[in-house]
Structures are given as C-alpha cells and as structure tokens.
PDB file of C-alpha atoms in Angstrom:
ATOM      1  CA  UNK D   1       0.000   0.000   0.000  1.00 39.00           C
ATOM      2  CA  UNK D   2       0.689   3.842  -0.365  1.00 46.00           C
ATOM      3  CA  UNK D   3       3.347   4.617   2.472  1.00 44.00           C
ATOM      4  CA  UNK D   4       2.778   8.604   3.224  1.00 45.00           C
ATOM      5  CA  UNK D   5       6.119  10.604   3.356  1.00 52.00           C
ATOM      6  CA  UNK D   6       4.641  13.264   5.273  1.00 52.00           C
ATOM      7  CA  UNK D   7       2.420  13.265   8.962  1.00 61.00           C
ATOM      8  CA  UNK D   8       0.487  15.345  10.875  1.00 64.00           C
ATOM      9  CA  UNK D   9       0.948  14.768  14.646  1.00 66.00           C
ATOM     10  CA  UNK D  10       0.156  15.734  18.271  1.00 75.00           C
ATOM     11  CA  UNK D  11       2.956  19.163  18.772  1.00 81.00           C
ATOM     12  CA  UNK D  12       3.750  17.096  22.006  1.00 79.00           C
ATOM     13  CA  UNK D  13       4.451  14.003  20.671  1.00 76.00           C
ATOM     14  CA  UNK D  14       6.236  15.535  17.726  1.00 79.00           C
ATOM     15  CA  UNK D  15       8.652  18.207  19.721  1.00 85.00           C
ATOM     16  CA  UNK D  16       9.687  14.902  21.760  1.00 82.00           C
ATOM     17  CA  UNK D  17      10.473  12.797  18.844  1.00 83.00           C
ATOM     18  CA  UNK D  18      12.299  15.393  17.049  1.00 83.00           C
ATOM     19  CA  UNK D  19      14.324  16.851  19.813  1.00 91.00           C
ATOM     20  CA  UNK D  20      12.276  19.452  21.544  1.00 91.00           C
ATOM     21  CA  UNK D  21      11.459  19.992  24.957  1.00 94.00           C
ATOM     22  CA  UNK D  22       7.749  19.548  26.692  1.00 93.00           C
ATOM     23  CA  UNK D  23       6.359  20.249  30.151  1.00 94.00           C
ATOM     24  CA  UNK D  24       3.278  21.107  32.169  1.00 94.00           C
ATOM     25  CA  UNK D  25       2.121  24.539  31.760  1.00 93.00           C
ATOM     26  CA  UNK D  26       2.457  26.381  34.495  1.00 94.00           C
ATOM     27  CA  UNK D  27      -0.806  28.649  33.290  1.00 93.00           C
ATOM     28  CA  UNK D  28      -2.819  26.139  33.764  1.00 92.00           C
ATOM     29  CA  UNK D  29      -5.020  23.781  31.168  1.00 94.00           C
ATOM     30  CA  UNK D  30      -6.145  24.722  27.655  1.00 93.00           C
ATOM     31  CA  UNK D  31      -9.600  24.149  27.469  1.00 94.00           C
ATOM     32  CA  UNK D  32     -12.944  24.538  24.974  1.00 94.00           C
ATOM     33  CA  UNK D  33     -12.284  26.561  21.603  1.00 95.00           C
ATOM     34  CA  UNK D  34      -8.820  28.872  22.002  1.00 95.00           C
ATOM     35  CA  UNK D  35      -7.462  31.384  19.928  1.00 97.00           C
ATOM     36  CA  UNK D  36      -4.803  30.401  18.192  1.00 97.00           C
ATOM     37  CA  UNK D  37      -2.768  32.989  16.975  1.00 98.00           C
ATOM     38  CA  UNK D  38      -0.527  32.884  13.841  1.00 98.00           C
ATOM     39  CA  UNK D  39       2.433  33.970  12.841  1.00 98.00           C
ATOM     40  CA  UNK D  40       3.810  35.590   9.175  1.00 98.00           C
ATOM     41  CA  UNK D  41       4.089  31.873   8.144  1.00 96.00           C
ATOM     42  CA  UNK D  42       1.157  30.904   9.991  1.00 96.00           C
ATOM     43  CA  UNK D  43      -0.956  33.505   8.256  1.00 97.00           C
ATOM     44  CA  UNK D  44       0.626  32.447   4.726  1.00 95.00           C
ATOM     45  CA  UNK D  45      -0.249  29.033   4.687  1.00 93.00           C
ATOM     46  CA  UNK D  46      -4.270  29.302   6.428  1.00 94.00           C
ATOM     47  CA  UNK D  47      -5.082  33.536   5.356  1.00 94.00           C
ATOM     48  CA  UNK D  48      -5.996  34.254   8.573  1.00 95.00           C
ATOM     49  CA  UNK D  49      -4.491  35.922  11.724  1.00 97.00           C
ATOM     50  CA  UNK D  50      -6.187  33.397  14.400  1.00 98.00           C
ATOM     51  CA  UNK D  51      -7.891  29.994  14.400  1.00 97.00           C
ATOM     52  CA  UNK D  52     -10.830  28.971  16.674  1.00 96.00           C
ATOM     53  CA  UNK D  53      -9.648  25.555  17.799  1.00 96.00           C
ATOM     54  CA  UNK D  54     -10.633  22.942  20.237  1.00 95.00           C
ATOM     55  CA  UNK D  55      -8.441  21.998  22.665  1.00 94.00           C
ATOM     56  CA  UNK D  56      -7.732  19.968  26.044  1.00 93.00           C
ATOM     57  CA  UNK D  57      -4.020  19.789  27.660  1.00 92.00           C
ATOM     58  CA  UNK D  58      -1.931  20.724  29.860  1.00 92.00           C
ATOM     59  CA  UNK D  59       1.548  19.767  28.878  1.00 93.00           C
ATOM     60  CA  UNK D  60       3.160  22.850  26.177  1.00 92.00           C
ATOM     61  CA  UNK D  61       5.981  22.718  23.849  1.00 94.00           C
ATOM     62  CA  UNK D  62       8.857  25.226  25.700  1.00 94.00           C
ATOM     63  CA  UNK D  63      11.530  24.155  23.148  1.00 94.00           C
ATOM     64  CA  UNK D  64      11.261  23.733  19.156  1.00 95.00           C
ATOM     65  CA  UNK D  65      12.855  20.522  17.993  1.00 94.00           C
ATOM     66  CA  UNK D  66      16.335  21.544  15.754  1.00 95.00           C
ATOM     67  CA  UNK D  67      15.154  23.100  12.293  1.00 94.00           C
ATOM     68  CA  UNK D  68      11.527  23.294  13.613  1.00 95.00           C
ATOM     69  CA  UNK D  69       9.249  26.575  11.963  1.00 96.00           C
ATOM     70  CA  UNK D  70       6.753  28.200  14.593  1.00 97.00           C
ATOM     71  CA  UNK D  71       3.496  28.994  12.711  1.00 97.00           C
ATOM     72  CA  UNK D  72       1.049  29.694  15.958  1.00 97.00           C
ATOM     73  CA  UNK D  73       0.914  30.410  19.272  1.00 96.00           C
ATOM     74  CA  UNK D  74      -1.578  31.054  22.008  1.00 96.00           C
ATOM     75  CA  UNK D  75      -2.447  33.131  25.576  1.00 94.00           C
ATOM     76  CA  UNK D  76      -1.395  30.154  27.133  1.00 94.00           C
ATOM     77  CA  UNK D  77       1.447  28.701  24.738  1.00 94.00           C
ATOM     78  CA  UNK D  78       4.149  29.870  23.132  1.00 95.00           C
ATOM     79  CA  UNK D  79       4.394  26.954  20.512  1.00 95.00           C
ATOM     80  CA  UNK D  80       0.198  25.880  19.120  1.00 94.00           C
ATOM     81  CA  UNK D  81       1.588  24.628  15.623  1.00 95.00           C
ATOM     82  CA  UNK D  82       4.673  24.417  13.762  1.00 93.00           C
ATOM     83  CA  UNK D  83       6.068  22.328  11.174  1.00 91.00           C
ATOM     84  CA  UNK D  84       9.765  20.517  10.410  1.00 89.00           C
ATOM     85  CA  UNK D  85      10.913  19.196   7.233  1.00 84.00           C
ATOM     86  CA  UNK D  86       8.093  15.936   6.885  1.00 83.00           C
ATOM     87  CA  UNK D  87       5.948  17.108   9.990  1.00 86.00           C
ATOM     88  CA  UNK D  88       3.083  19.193  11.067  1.00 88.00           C
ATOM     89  CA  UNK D  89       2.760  18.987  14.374  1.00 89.00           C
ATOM     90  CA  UNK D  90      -0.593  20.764  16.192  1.00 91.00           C
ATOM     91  CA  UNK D  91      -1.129  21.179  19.715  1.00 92.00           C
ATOM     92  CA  UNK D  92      -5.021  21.502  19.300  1.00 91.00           C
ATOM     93  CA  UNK D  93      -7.436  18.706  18.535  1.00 92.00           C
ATOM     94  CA  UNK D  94      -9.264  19.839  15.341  1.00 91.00           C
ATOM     95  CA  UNK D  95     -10.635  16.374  15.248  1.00 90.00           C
ATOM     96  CA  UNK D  96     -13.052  17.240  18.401  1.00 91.00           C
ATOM     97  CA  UNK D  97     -16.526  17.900  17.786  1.00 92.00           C
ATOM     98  CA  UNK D  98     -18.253  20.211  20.879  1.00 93.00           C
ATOM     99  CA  UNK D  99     -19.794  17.076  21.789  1.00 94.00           C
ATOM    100  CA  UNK D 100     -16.112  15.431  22.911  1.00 95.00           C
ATOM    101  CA  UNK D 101     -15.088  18.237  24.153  1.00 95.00           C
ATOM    102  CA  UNK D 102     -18.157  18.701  26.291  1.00 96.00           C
ATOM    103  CA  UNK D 103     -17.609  15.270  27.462  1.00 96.00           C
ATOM    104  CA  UNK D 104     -14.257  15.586  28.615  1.00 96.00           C
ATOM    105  CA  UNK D 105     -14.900  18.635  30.442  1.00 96.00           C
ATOM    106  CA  UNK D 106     -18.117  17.544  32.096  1.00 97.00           C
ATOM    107  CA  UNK D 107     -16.168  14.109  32.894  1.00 97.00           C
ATOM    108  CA  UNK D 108     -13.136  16.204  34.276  1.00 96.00           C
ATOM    109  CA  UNK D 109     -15.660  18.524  36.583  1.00 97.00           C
ATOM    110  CA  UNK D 110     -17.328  15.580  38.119  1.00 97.00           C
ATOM    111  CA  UNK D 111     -13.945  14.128  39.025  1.00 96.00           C
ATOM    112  CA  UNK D 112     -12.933  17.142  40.690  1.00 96.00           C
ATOM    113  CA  UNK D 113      -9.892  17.946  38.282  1.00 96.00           C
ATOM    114  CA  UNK D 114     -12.107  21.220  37.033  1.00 97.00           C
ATOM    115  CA  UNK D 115     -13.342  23.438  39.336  1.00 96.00           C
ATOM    116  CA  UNK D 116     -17.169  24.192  38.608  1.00 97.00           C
ATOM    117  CA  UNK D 117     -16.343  27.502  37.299  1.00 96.00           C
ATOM    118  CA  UNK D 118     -13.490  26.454  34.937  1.00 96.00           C
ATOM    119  CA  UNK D 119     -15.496  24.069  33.341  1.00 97.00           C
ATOM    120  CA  UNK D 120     -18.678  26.358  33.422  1.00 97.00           C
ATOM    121  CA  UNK D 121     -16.454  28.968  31.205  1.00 96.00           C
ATOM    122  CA  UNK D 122     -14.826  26.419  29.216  1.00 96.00           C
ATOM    123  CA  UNK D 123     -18.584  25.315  28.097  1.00 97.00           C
ATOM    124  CA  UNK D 124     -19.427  28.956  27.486  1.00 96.00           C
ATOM    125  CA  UNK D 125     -16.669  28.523  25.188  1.00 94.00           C
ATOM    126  CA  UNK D 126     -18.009  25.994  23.285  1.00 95.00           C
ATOM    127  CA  UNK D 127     -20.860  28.399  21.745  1.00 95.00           C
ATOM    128  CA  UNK D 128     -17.899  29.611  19.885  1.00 95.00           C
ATOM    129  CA  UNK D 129     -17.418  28.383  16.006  1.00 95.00           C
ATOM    130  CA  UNK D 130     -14.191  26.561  15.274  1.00 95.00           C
ATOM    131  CA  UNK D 131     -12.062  26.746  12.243  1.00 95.00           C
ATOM    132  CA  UNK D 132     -11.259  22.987  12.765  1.00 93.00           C
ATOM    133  CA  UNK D 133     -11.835  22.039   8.732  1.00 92.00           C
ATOM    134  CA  UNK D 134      -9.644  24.472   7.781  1.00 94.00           C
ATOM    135  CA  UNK D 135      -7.013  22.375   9.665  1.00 90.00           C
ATOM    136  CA  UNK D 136      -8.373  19.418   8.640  1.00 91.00           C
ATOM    137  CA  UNK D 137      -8.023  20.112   4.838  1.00 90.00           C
ATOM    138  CA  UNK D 138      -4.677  21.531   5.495  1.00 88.00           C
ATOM    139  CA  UNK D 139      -3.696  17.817   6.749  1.00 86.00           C
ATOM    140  CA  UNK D 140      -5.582  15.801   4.486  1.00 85.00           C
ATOM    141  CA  UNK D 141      -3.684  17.896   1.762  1.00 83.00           C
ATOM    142  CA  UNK D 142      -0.162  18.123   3.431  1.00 80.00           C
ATOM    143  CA  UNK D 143       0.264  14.349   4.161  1.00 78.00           C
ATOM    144  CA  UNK D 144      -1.069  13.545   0.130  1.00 80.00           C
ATOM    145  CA  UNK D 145       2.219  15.270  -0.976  1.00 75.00           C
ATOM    146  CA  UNK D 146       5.167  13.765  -2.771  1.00 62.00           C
TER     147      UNK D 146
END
C-alpha cells in the first residue's frame, strides 16, 4: 500500500520525537475553543491571523525541535503549531466535535480535576465556532504530498 512521506501529529508528541522539549504549563489547562494565533508563516499558509480551535491539555511545547518553523501560538502557549521538514505537528485537537469536548470537560468537573467555574467557562466557550476544517483540509492535503 501507499506509504505517506509526510504526517500530521500531536505538537507534544512531535517536539519529543524530534528533539524538543515539553512540560506542564504552568498557566494552567487549555480548554474549549482557544485562539490560536498565527504567525507571518502561519498567516501564509491558512489567510488568517487566528484559528478557533478545540483543545484539552496541559503539557506545552517550551523548546522547538532543531530546524523546527513556529506557525502559531496562544495566551497560554508559546508553541500551538509548527512544522519541520516531513511534519506538522498541532497542539489543538481539530478532530473534536463540541460534543467530545463537552464530554471531557463535564467528565473532568465531576472528578474534581475542574473546578465548577473552569469548566462552566470552558462550556461557554463551546458556543464559539471553530475553524477545525480548515485544519483538517490543510492535513488531508499536506500528508497527500510527494
């Protein structure tokens, strides 16, 4: 079968592989639908200055793997998205639907590990649209290439 040359993976995961450096943010968890704000690059390859995008972590990217390009960042990370020579790595989860991420939160709450009025604002959050296929097409496209 086709072997793709290309992947898109979790930022995490990928700034480990490659040689970068992650740890638990210090701010706190990113939660519900974020602003994720992008750089020249950024803004080159998606037109826009800032994506809507789902998200739930706490760990963040504090060091770019060797030869790594920053595209995005957020109020709560300095590293959202960036790519390296046959990676794009995303710290958001543009393959969340509200539903999931209303899940996780209300799960999260009940167990104590959001306070009530964390989650209650992270749901408020939720009302908010995401630019999630925007991402997705971006992938679907960037792992087809040669």
């Amino acid at each position: 079968g086709d072997v793709y040359k290309r992947q898109g993976i979790n930022a995490e995961y990928g700034a480990k592989a490659l040689g970068g450096k992650v740890e638990k943010n210090q701010k706190g968890w990113a939660v519900s639908h974020s602003d994720i704000n992008l750089n020249a690059e950024g803004k080159k390859l998606f037109g826009k200055d800032v994506l809507i995008l789902p998200e739930m972590h706490q760990d963040v990217v504090v060091d770019l793997p060797p030869g790594a390009i920053l595209l995005a960042n957020s109020e709560l990370s300095k590293v959202e998205i960036f790519t390296t020579e046959n990676s794009f790595c995303i710290q958001s989860h543009p393959e969340f639907p509200p539903i999931v991420t209303s899940t996780i939160i209300e799960q999260r709450k009940s167990t104590g590990l959001f306070e009530k009025s964390f989650a209650e604002n992270a749901m408020e959050n939720l009302k908010r649209p995401v630019d999630s296929a925007v991402i997705q097409k971006y992938l679907l496209d960037y792992i087809s290439q040669d």
